[in-house]
Short mmCIF file of C-alpha atoms and ligand atoms in Angstrom, two decimals:
data_model
loop_
_atom_site.label_atom_id
_atom_site.label_comp_id
_atom_site.label_asym_id
_atom_site.label_seq_id
_atom_site.Cartn_x
_atom_site.Cartn_y
_atom_site.Cartn_z
CA UNK A 1 75.62 34.76 55.55
CA UNK A 2 74.34 32.56 52.74
CA UNK A 3 77.01 30.30 51.36
CA UNK A 4 76.60 29.85 47.64
CA UNK A 5 77.61 26.71 45.78
CA UNK A 6 78.50 26.73 42.11
CA UNK A 7 78.38 23.77 39.74
CA UNK A 8 78.60 23.25 36.01
CA UNK A 9 76.52 20.59 34.25
CA UNK A 10 75.26 19.59 30.85
CA UNK A 11 71.53 19.96 31.01
CA UNK A 12 69.91 18.00 28.18
CA UNK A 13 66.26 18.70 28.93
CA UNK A 14 66.18 22.43 29.55
CA UNK A 15 62.40 22.66 29.91
CA UNK A 16 61.90 20.02 32.54
CA UNK A 17 65.03 20.94 34.56
CA UNK A 18 63.78 21.90 38.01
CA UNK A 19 64.90 25.34 39.16
CA UNK A 20 63.61 28.43 40.95
CA UNK A 21 64.98 30.55 38.15
CA UNK A 22 66.20 29.88 34.63
CA UNK A 23 68.59 32.67 33.68
CA UNK A 24 68.89 33.53 30.00
CA UNK A 25 71.53 35.99 28.85
CA UNK A 26 70.17 37.60 25.68
CA UNK A 27 72.07 39.70 23.17
CA UNK A 28 70.42 42.69 21.51
CA UNK A 29 68.41 41.68 18.42
CA UNK A 30 69.61 38.09 18.73
CA UNK A 31 67.53 35.23 17.37
CA UNK A 32 66.25 32.97 20.12
CA UNK A 33 68.23 29.76 20.10
CA UNK A 34 69.01 26.83 22.35
CA UNK A 35 67.64 27.04 25.88
CA UNK A 36 65.84 30.33 25.19
CA UNK A 37 64.05 28.89 22.19
CA UNK A 38 63.01 25.78 24.12
CA UNK A 39 61.71 27.75 27.11
CA UNK A 40 59.95 30.15 24.75
CA UNK A 41 58.15 27.30 22.98
CA UNK A 42 57.23 25.67 26.27
CA UNK A 43 55.76 28.95 27.53
CA UNK A 44 53.63 29.71 24.49
CA UNK A 45 56.07 32.29 23.19
CA UNK A 46 56.36 34.38 26.38
CA UNK A 47 59.93 35.42 25.61
CA UNK A 48 59.19 36.27 21.99
CA UNK A 49 56.19 38.35 22.98
CA UNK A 50 58.20 40.28 25.59
CA UNK A 51 60.68 41.08 22.84
CA UNK A 52 57.87 41.99 20.40
CA UNK A 53 56.20 44.24 22.96
CA UNK A 54 59.49 46.04 23.47
CA UNK A 55 59.52 45.29 27.21
CA UNK A 56 62.96 43.83 26.78
CA UNK A 57 65.35 44.35 23.91
CA UNK A 58 68.51 42.70 25.19
CA UNK A 59 70.24 46.00 25.89
CA UNK A 60 72.98 46.11 28.51
CA UNK A 61 71.54 46.70 31.95
CA UNK A 62 68.08 45.41 31.05
CA UNK A 63 66.53 42.54 32.96
CA UNK A 64 63.06 41.06 32.78
CA UNK A 65 61.51 38.52 35.09
CA UNK A 66 58.89 36.28 33.45
CA UNK A 67 56.65 33.60 34.92
CA UNK A 68 58.12 30.13 34.70
CA UNK A 69 57.35 27.15 32.56
CA UNK A 70 58.04 23.42 32.82
CA UNK A 71 60.49 22.81 35.68
CA UNK A 72 61.47 26.48 35.91
CA UNK A 73 59.49 28.59 38.39
CA UNK A 74 60.79 31.82 36.87
CA UNK A 75 62.59 32.95 33.77
CA UNK A 76 65.06 35.80 34.05
CA UNK A 77 66.22 37.57 30.90
CA UNK A 78 69.49 39.48 31.18
CA UNK A 79 70.36 41.99 28.46
CA UNK A 80 73.88 41.57 27.10
CA UNK A 81 73.92 44.24 24.38
CA UNK A 82 75.76 44.00 21.08
CA UNK A 83 77.50 40.61 20.79
CA UNK A 84 80.42 42.24 18.98
CA UNK A 85 80.95 44.66 21.82
CA UNK A 86 80.69 42.16 24.66
CA UNK A 87 83.83 42.68 26.73
CA UNK A 88 84.93 42.32 30.34
CA UNK A 89 83.11 45.46 31.34
CA UNK A 90 79.93 43.94 29.89
CA UNK A 91 80.64 40.73 31.78
CA UNK A 92 80.97 42.67 35.03
CA UNK A 93 77.70 44.45 34.33
CA UNK A 94 75.93 41.18 33.56
CA UNK A 95 77.14 39.80 36.90
CA UNK A 96 75.78 42.82 38.73
CA UNK A 97 72.44 42.78 36.88
CA UNK A 98 72.07 39.10 37.50
CA UNK A 99 72.72 39.57 41.21
CA UNK A 100 70.36 42.54 41.57
CA UNK A 101 67.55 40.82 39.67
CA UNK A 102 67.91 37.64 41.74
CA UNK A 103 67.88 39.74 44.91
CA UNK A 104 64.42 40.98 43.99
CA UNK A 105 63.15 37.39 44.09
CA UNK A 106 62.98 34.67 46.70
CA UNK A 107 64.74 32.17 44.44
CA UNK A 108 67.23 30.00 46.31
CA UNK A 109 68.60 28.13 43.31
CA UNK A 110 69.02 28.96 39.66
CA UNK A 111 70.34 27.70 36.36
CA UNK A 112 72.38 29.94 34.11
CA UNK A 113 72.14 28.91 30.47
CA UNK A 114 75.53 29.90 29.22
CA UNK A 115 75.23 28.51 25.69
CA UNK A 116 73.41 31.59 24.49
CA UNK A 117 76.45 33.76 25.04
CA UNK A 118 78.71 32.07 22.51
CA UNK A 119 81.80 33.71 23.94
CA UNK A 120 85.31 32.57 23.19
CA UNK A 121 86.54 30.07 25.77
CA UNK A 122 88.79 32.56 27.57
CA UNK A 123 86.06 35.19 27.75
CA UNK A 124 83.47 32.70 28.97
CA UNK A 125 85.92 31.47 31.62
CA UNK A 126 86.58 34.99 32.74
CA UNK A 127 82.85 35.70 32.98
CA UNK A 128 82.19 32.59 35.03
CA UNK A 129 85.02 33.10 37.45
CA UNK A 130 84.15 36.77 37.85
CA UNK A 131 80.48 35.88 38.36
CA UNK A 132 81.30 33.30 41.03
CA UNK A 133 83.56 35.77 42.79
CA UNK A 134 81.02 38.57 42.48
CA UNK A 135 78.12 36.54 43.89
CA UNK A 136 80.34 35.25 46.69
CA UNK A 137 81.45 38.72 47.74
CA UNK A 138 78.01 40.27 47.16
CA UNK A 139 76.49 37.83 49.62
CA UNK A 140 78.98 38.82 52.34
CA UNK A 141 77.40 40.51 55.34
CA UNK A 142 79.20 41.80 58.40
CA UNK A 143 77.57 40.08 61.35
CA UNK A 144 80.15 39.90 64.15
CA UNK A 145 78.90 42.78 66.32
CA UNK A 146 75.29 43.17 65.14
CA UNK A 147 72.31 41.74 66.99
CA UNK A 148 70.21 41.68 63.82
CA UNK A 149 72.43 41.34 60.77
CA UNK A 150 71.28 42.70 57.41
CA UNK A 151 69.69 40.25 55.01
CA UNK A 152 71.57 38.91 52.02
CA UNK A 153 70.42 37.43 48.75
CA UNK A 154 68.46 34.19 49.15
CA UNK A 155 70.33 32.36 46.40
CA UNK A 156 72.36 29.42 47.68
CA UNK A 157 72.99 27.46 44.50
CA UNK A 158 73.92 28.41 40.96
CA UNK A 159 74.10 25.74 38.30
CA UNK A 160 75.73 26.65 35.03
CA UNK A 161 74.47 24.81 31.99
CA UNK A 162 77.75 24.39 30.15
CA UNK A 163 78.13 24.87 26.42
CA UNK A 164 80.12 23.67 23.43
CA UNK A 165 82.42 26.67 23.85
CA UNK A 166 82.84 25.99 27.54
CA UNK A 167 82.62 22.32 28.53
CA UNK A 168 81.87 21.18 32.06
CA UNK A 169 85.44 20.69 33.36
CA UNK A 170 86.55 24.14 32.19
CA UNK A 171 83.41 25.81 33.48
CA UNK A 172 83.74 24.02 36.84
CA UNK A 173 87.29 25.12 37.39
CA UNK A 174 86.48 28.72 36.46
CA UNK A 175 83.62 28.71 38.95
CA UNK A 176 85.76 27.06 41.63
CA UNK A 177 88.58 29.59 41.26
CA UNK A 178 86.20 32.54 41.28
CA UNK A 179 84.45 31.22 44.36
CA UNK A 180 87.78 30.65 46.13
CA UNK A 181 88.91 34.16 45.32
CA UNK A 182 85.60 35.48 46.66
CA UNK A 183 86.08 33.56 49.90
CA UNK A 184 89.54 35.09 50.22
CA UNK A 185 88.12 38.57 49.68
CA UNK A 186 85.42 37.96 52.30
CA UNK A 187 87.99 36.65 54.75
CA UNK A 188 89.96 39.89 54.39
CA UNK A 189 86.86 42.07 54.65
CA UNK A 190 85.60 40.34 57.73
CA UNK A 191 88.89 40.75 59.60
CA UNK A 192 89.30 44.37 58.55
CA UNK A 193 85.72 45.28 59.46
CA UNK A 194 86.16 44.08 63.05
CA UNK A 195 86.52 46.91 65.56
CA UNK A 196 89.90 47.64 67.12
CA UNK A 197 88.80 46.49 70.56
CA UNK A 198 88.16 43.00 69.19
CA UNK A 199 90.70 42.77 66.40
CA UNK A 200 93.91 43.23 68.39
CA UNK A 201 97.32 41.78 67.47
CA UNK A 202 96.46 38.89 69.79
CA UNK A 203 93.20 38.32 67.92
CA UNK A 204 95.07 38.23 64.60
CA UNK A 205 97.50 35.66 66.00
CA UNK A 206 94.60 33.54 67.22
CA UNK A 207 92.91 33.89 63.85
CA UNK A 208 96.05 32.63 62.11
CA UNK A 209 96.07 29.54 64.30
CA UNK A 210 92.40 28.98 63.55
CA UNK A 211 93.06 29.19 59.82
CA UNK A 212 95.86 26.64 60.19
CA UNK A 213 93.66 24.23 62.14
CA UNK A 214 91.42 23.93 59.10
CA UNK A 215 94.18 23.64 56.51
CA UNK A 216 96.73 20.82 56.41
CA UNK A 217 99.20 22.78 54.30
CA UNK A 218 99.27 25.82 56.58
CA UNK A 219 101.40 26.12 59.69
CA UNK A 220 101.74 29.10 61.99
CA UNK A 221 104.30 30.49 64.38
CA UNK A 222 104.03 33.69 66.36
CA UNK A 223 106.94 35.78 67.59
CA UNK A 224 106.17 37.50 70.90
CA UNK A 225 107.68 40.82 72.00
CA UNK A 226 110.38 39.11 74.07
CA UNK A 227 111.63 37.20 71.03
CA UNK A 228 111.40 40.28 68.83
CA UNK A 229 113.50 42.22 71.34
CA UNK A 230 116.14 39.49 71.27
CA UNK A 231 116.18 39.70 67.49
CA UNK A 232 116.67 43.46 67.60
CA UNK A 233 113.33 44.52 66.12
CA UNK A 234 113.53 47.95 67.75
CA UNK A 235 111.52 49.67 65.02
CA UNK A 236 108.51 47.36 65.29
CA UNK A 237 108.59 47.45 69.09
CA UNK A 238 108.75 51.25 69.14
CA UNK A 239 105.23 51.25 67.68
CA UNK A 240 103.64 48.98 70.26
CA UNK A 241 105.52 50.68 73.13
CA UNK A 242 102.61 52.99 73.95
CA UNK A 243 99.94 50.28 73.80
CA UNK A 244 98.68 47.83 76.39
CA UNK A 245 98.28 45.33 73.55
CA UNK A 246 101.48 43.37 72.89
CA UNK A 247 102.76 43.30 69.30
CA UNK A 248 102.86 39.99 67.43
CA UNK A 249 104.85 38.94 64.42
CA UNK A 250 102.66 36.29 62.85
CA UNK A 251 104.29 33.90 60.38
CA UNK A 252 102.13 31.60 58.28
CA UNK A 253 103.67 28.94 56.04
CA UNK A 254 101.61 27.60 53.19
CA UNK A 255 103.40 24.60 51.74
CA UNK A 256 101.72 23.65 48.51
CA UNK A 257 104.95 23.33 46.50
CA UNK A 258 108.07 21.20 46.72
CA UNK A 259 110.16 21.78 49.81
CA UNK A 260 113.00 23.21 47.71
CA UNK A 261 110.75 25.75 45.93
CA UNK A 262 111.55 29.28 47.03
CA UNK A 263 108.51 30.86 48.62
CA UNK A 264 106.64 34.00 47.68
CA UNK A 265 106.51 36.08 50.83
CA UNK A 266 103.58 38.38 51.58
CA UNK A 267 104.15 40.92 54.35
CA UNK A 268 101.11 42.74 55.74
CA UNK A 269 100.93 45.92 57.79
CA UNK A 270 98.79 44.92 60.74
CA UNK A 271 98.20 48.10 62.75
CA UNK A 272 94.98 47.10 64.48
CA UNK A 273 94.37 50.71 65.45
CA UNK A 274 96.38 53.75 64.43
CA UNK A 275 95.73 56.70 66.74
CA UNK A 276 98.93 58.31 65.46
CA UNK A 277 100.60 57.78 68.84
CA UNK A 278 102.10 60.90 70.44
CA UNK A 279 101.74 62.56 67.02
CA UNK A 280 98.04 62.08 67.63
CA UNK A 281 95.69 62.15 64.66
CA UNK A 282 92.80 64.64 64.50
CA UNK A 283 89.42 63.24 65.55
CA UNK A 284 87.57 63.26 62.25
CA UNK A 285 87.31 59.77 60.75
CA UNK A 286 89.79 58.41 63.29
CA UNK A 287 87.53 55.37 63.63
CA UNK A 288 88.62 54.37 60.13
CA UNK A 289 92.09 53.66 61.51
CA UNK A 290 90.73 50.29 62.63
CA UNK A 291 91.19 49.44 58.93
CA UNK A 292 94.93 50.07 59.27
CA UNK A 293 95.43 46.31 59.31
CA UNK A 294 93.99 46.03 55.79
CA UNK A 295 97.35 44.85 54.44
CA UNK A 296 97.45 42.09 57.05
CA UNK A 297 93.84 41.20 56.22
CA UNK A 298 94.80 40.79 52.57
CA UNK A 299 97.59 38.40 53.54
CA UNK A 300 95.07 36.26 55.44
CA UNK A 301 92.60 36.50 52.56
CA UNK A 302 95.15 35.56 49.90
CA UNK A 303 96.33 32.59 51.94
CA UNK A 304 92.72 31.52 52.35
CA UNK A 305 92.25 31.66 48.56
CA UNK A 306 95.51 29.73 48.01
CA UNK A 307 94.29 27.07 50.44
CA UNK A 308 90.86 26.85 48.77
CA UNK A 309 92.53 26.52 45.36
CA UNK A 310 95.16 24.12 46.66
CA UNK A 311 97.80 26.09 44.74
CA UNK A 312 101.00 24.13 44.12
CA UNK A 313 103.52 26.65 45.44
CA UNK A 314 105.02 27.86 48.69
CA UNK A 315 103.86 31.07 50.32
CA UNK A 316 104.99 32.66 53.56
CA UNK A 317 102.58 35.19 55.03
CA UNK A 318 104.06 37.57 57.59
CA UNK A 319 101.83 39.90 59.56
CA UNK A 320 103.42 42.71 61.57
CA UNK A 321 100.69 43.32 64.12
CA UNK A 322 100.73 46.19 66.61
CA UNK A 323 98.52 48.93 68.00
CA UNK A 324 99.74 52.54 67.76
CA UNK A 325 98.75 54.43 70.94
CA UNK A 326 99.97 57.39 72.99
CA UNK A 327 100.96 56.79 76.62
CA UNK A 328 103.76 57.45 79.09
CA UNK A 329 105.68 54.60 77.54
CA UNK A 330 105.01 55.61 73.94
CA UNK A 331 107.76 56.52 71.49
CA UNK A 332 108.20 60.30 71.18
CA UNK A 333 109.06 62.44 68.17
CA UNK A 334 112.85 62.69 68.06
CA UNK A 335 113.42 59.27 69.59
CA UNK A 336 115.98 57.15 67.76
CA UNK A 337 115.38 53.40 67.45
CA UNK A 338 117.48 50.60 65.99
CA UNK A 339 115.94 48.26 63.45
CA UNK A 340 116.70 44.55 63.07
CA UNK A 341 118.76 45.34 59.95
CA UNK A 342 121.02 47.50 62.15
CA UNK A 343 119.95 50.82 60.64
CA UNK A 344 119.03 53.51 63.14
CA UNK A 345 115.83 55.49 62.58
CA UNK A 346 114.86 58.91 63.91
CA UNK A 347 111.13 58.81 64.61
CA UNK A 348 110.18 62.35 63.64
CA UNK A 349 106.49 61.50 63.55
CA UNK A 350 105.00 58.60 65.48
CA UNK A 351 102.12 58.53 63.00
CA UNK A 352 104.47 57.20 60.32
CA UNK A 353 104.38 53.85 62.13
CA UNK A 354 103.56 51.49 59.26
CA UNK A 355 107.04 51.70 57.78
CA UNK A 356 108.51 51.05 61.25
CA UNK A 357 106.73 47.75 61.72
CA UNK A 358 107.28 46.78 58.09
CA UNK A 359 111.02 47.44 57.99
CA UNK A 360 111.62 44.82 60.68
CA UNK A 361 109.19 42.35 59.11
CA UNK A 362 110.90 42.87 55.73
CA UNK A 363 114.34 42.29 57.25
CA UNK A 364 112.96 39.12 58.82
CA UNK A 365 111.55 37.97 55.44
CA UNK A 366 115.08 37.58 54.01
CA UNK A 367 115.58 34.36 56.01
CA UNK A 368 113.13 32.51 53.78
CA UNK A 369 115.34 32.95 50.69
CA UNK A 370 112.27 34.25 48.92
CA UNK A 371 111.50 34.13 45.24
CA UNK A 372 109.63 37.42 45.70
CA UNK A 373 108.57 39.58 48.63
CA UNK A 374 105.45 41.72 48.40
CA UNK A 375 104.37 43.97 51.23
CA UNK A 376 100.86 45.31 51.45
CA UNK A 377 100.08 48.34 53.59
CA UNK A 378 97.58 51.12 54.22
CA UNK A 379 100.69 53.21 54.40
CA UNK A 380 100.03 56.85 53.53
CA UNK A 381 97.28 59.43 53.24
CA UNK A 382 99.36 60.82 50.38
CA UNK A 383 98.55 57.70 48.37
CA UNK A 384 94.86 58.54 48.63
CA UNK A 385 95.63 62.06 47.39
CA UNK A 386 97.63 60.70 44.45
CA UNK A 387 95.41 57.85 43.24
CA UNK A 388 92.09 58.01 45.05
CA UNK A 389 90.40 54.68 45.53
CA UNK A 390 90.52 53.04 42.09
CA UNK A 391 94.16 51.99 42.05
CA UNK A 392 96.58 50.69 44.64
CA UNK A 393 100.04 52.25 44.35
CA UNK A 394 102.68 49.79 43.22
CA UNK A 395 106.41 50.15 43.84
CA UNK A 396 109.00 47.56 42.90
CA UNK A 397 112.77 47.09 42.66
CA UNK A 398 112.25 44.63 39.79
CA UNK A 399 110.45 45.40 36.52
CA UNK A 400 109.22 41.92 35.71
CA UNK A 401 107.71 41.52 39.19
CA UNK A 402 106.02 44.91 38.75
CA UNK A 403 104.64 43.88 35.35
CA UNK A 404 103.33 40.58 36.74
CA UNK A 405 101.49 42.39 39.52
CA UNK A 406 100.07 45.07 37.23
CA UNK A 407 98.85 42.36 34.87
CA UNK A 408 97.28 40.35 37.72
CA UNK A 409 95.47 43.50 38.78
CA UNK A 410 94.09 44.13 35.30
CA UNK A 411 93.03 40.50 34.92
CA UNK A 412 91.06 40.61 38.18
CA UNK A 413 89.82 44.20 37.92
CA UNK A 414 91.76 44.98 41.09
CA UNK A 415 94.14 47.39 39.54
CA UNK A 416 97.43 48.90 40.65
CA UNK A 417 99.44 51.77 39.19
CA UNK A 418 103.21 51.87 39.22
CA UNK A 419 104.96 54.73 40.99
CA UNK A 420 108.66 55.73 40.93
CA UNK A 421 111.31 54.66 43.40
CA UNK A 422 113.98 56.99 42.04
CA UNK A 423 117.00 57.36 44.26
CA UNK A 424 116.66 61.16 44.25
CA UNK A 425 113.73 60.81 46.65
CA UNK A 426 115.99 59.23 49.27
CA UNK A 427 117.44 62.66 50.08
CA UNK A 428 114.16 63.51 51.79
CA UNK A 429 114.78 60.78 54.37
CA UNK A 430 118.11 62.19 55.65
CA UNK A 431 118.46 62.71 59.39
CA UNK A 432 121.14 64.47 61.46
CA UNK A 433 120.78 61.97 64.28
CA UNK A 434 120.14 58.59 62.66
CA UNK A 435 120.74 56.64 59.44
CA UNK A 436 117.22 57.46 58.30
CA UNK A 437 114.28 59.65 59.28
CA UNK A 438 110.87 58.02 59.28
CA UNK A 439 109.23 60.85 57.33
CA UNK A 440 110.21 62.55 54.10
CA UNK A 441 108.48 65.91 54.28
CA UNK A 442 105.43 67.20 52.45
CA UNK A 443 106.17 66.19 48.83
CA UNK A 444 105.58 62.68 47.46
CA UNK A 445 104.55 61.10 50.75
CA UNK A 446 103.60 57.72 49.32
CA UNK A 447 106.88 57.61 47.38
CA UNK A 448 109.17 58.52 50.27
CA UNK A 449 107.40 55.93 52.45
CA UNK A 450 108.16 53.34 49.76
CA UNK A 451 111.77 54.55 49.56
CA UNK A 452 112.07 54.06 53.30
CA UNK A 453 111.01 50.42 52.87
CA UNK A 454 113.32 50.13 49.87
CA UNK A 455 116.29 50.66 52.20
CA UNK A 456 115.44 47.31 53.84
CA UNK A 457 114.69 45.20 50.77
CA UNK A 458 117.88 45.21 48.75
CA UNK A 459 118.51 41.47 49.09
CA UNK A 460 115.52 40.19 47.12
CA UNK A 461 112.95 40.97 44.45
CA UNK A 462 110.47 43.20 46.20
CA UNK A 463 107.25 45.03 45.56
CA UNK A 464 105.20 47.28 47.80
CA UNK A 465 101.47 47.96 47.46
CA UNK A 466 100.19 51.11 49.18
CA UNK A 467 96.49 50.30 49.59
CA UNK A 468 95.52 53.34 51.69
CA UNK A 469 92.91 54.32 49.09
CA UNK A 470 91.70 50.90 47.98
CA UNK A 471 91.39 48.88 51.19
CA UNK A 472 88.12 50.33 52.44
CA UNK A 473 85.19 52.53 51.47
CA UNK A 474 84.08 55.45 53.62
CA UNK A 475 80.46 55.54 52.43
CA UNK A 476 79.06 53.08 53.15
CA UNK A 477 81.86 52.26 55.50
CA UNK A 478 83.43 48.86 54.96
CA UNK A 479 86.53 46.94 53.92
CA UNK A 480 86.84 46.02 50.23
CA UNK A 481 89.07 42.97 50.55
CA UNK A 482 91.48 44.46 48.04
CA UNK A 483 94.07 43.56 46.89
CA UNK A 484 93.23 39.88 47.51
CA UNK A 485 92.13 39.31 43.87
CA UNK A 486 95.34 40.84 42.51
CA UNK A 487 97.58 38.87 44.88
CA UNK A 488 95.69 35.64 44.37
CA UNK A 489 95.90 35.95 40.58
CA UNK A 490 99.62 36.69 40.91
CA UNK A 491 100.10 33.47 42.88
CA UNK A 492 97.88 31.51 40.46
CA UNK A 493 100.06 32.72 37.59
CA UNK A 494 103.20 31.69 39.49
CA UNK A 495 101.64 28.29 40.12
CA UNK A 496 100.93 27.90 36.40
CA UNK A 497 97.15 28.02 36.82
CA UNK A 498 95.61 28.65 33.42
CA UNK A 499 93.42 31.65 32.80
N1 BES B 1 97.63 54.57 58.40
C1 BES B 1 98.09 55.86 58.03
C2 BES B 1 97.86 56.16 56.55
C3 BES B 1 96.44 56.47 56.15
C4 BES B 1 95.87 57.68 56.47
C5 BES B 1 95.74 55.57 55.39
C6 BES B 1 94.59 57.97 56.04
C7 BES B 1 94.46 55.86 54.95
C8 BES B 1 93.89 57.06 55.29
C9 BES B 1 99.58 55.98 58.29
O1 BES B 1 100.04 55.29 59.38
C10 BES B 1 99.85 57.42 58.53
O2 BES B 1 99.37 57.93 59.49
N2 BES B 1 100.63 58.04 57.65
C11 BES B 1 100.93 59.41 57.77
C12 BES B 1 102.38 59.59 57.41
C13 BES B 1 102.92 60.95 57.68
C14 BES B 1 102.98 61.21 59.16
C15 BES B 1 104.29 61.07 57.06
C16 BES B 1 100.04 60.20 56.82
O3 BES B 1 99.77 59.70 55.71
O4 BES B 1 99.58 61.27 57.18
MN1 MN B 2 99.92 56.43 61.18
ZN1 ZN B 3 98.99 53.66 59.93
#
């Protein structure tokens, strides 16, 4: 995988600046100014003549690669459309065009001349941080189990020529944050893409320790099954009962804040493979249930981003890791188990295992006197039916927490959509033989799963993200790293990081 570095500089002599590719964002019908004008003059009017010939008009989606001049080996024009209509969608398109055009070359470094864009500071910041994140995630390749990994973009260095609107320090920090978020996303994708025979609960625990070795502010402790049994985590242990892989409760402390600051707790569903257990799933697409630790992966990824950004706040990441398998020791439909919170649960369907591991992890989270608790889980197929892949489902017992998360999702284009937690839904979870049933019948499956969790989260401000539709793509198959951008932005906001 190519690692890309991003830097912002003031380049005085645009023409003689050495680069494999000078990138010029050009608005439709705009007069050539600044860097574009200088490179045009130095190249005997090559840019002007491309415009005059109609080969390039600055429309959105247009790119044109020209021979270089002076220190620049190539000139890349990127169409930005109408300057009055340039919005975040345009900025995302520019990032994609820029990436695709660079991919068609062998350029390993480039200079982006930002001055031509004349965006307001906030918009320019957003563009830069999105661009850095986009290029970082676009250069991710899964390599772990391939003998000849697919090739990525050659680019390893992007220099941004800062502008009056966006001076070097501001541009640098936007690039740094975007890059960090991208690294967090890649971290999550890489873990989630690993096959279930490699990425076991034990592997996740080892990975947590590895992460902590490279980060002073991160410490890790792992609760083994014996300890979990002593603590009464009968729900979590009922899921791993049928597996030869022992469950792990992985606790990661990121201490970037003051010791008295209440932490934000992230709880991830870490089912490293979900066969359904005795309520065995049908065969089609069952391989995708290796992604059932996508919530856990996003906890790792968000912590990675927090570490990279050195965020000044405290975060506790809890990963409830287990494998859901059928065997002679597996939990059976009708079995009743006792959770750490003391509530008994009738396991009517062993395939509704996510809520079983989460309810014990959520009860455990209370000990950290959290500011907020957010769990992230590929929890229900019903969520995919309701929202498809564009939005994660958001549930919360606190409106301002919900609003903060929705806003963080919009800001990062990693959106969530709020769903109801009305008490009427609880009736669907009634059981004749236990305090709760683990399934709520055919209607509102994502909602009743959230209601189940809601019975264990009354002591603190809590939100739940059902990422069953957003955590991975089926074609081409691969983890998305969502909702790392949303969660990271949420933490950045809590840490007072400016946008
Ligand atoms: N991990 C699945 C949810 C899932 C299914 C996510 C398909 C993405 C795609 C979860 O453990 C599960 O099996 N849920 C059941 C719940 C049901 C038995 C109440 C489901 O959604 O079918
Ligand atoms: Mn399941
Ligand atoms: Zn599952």
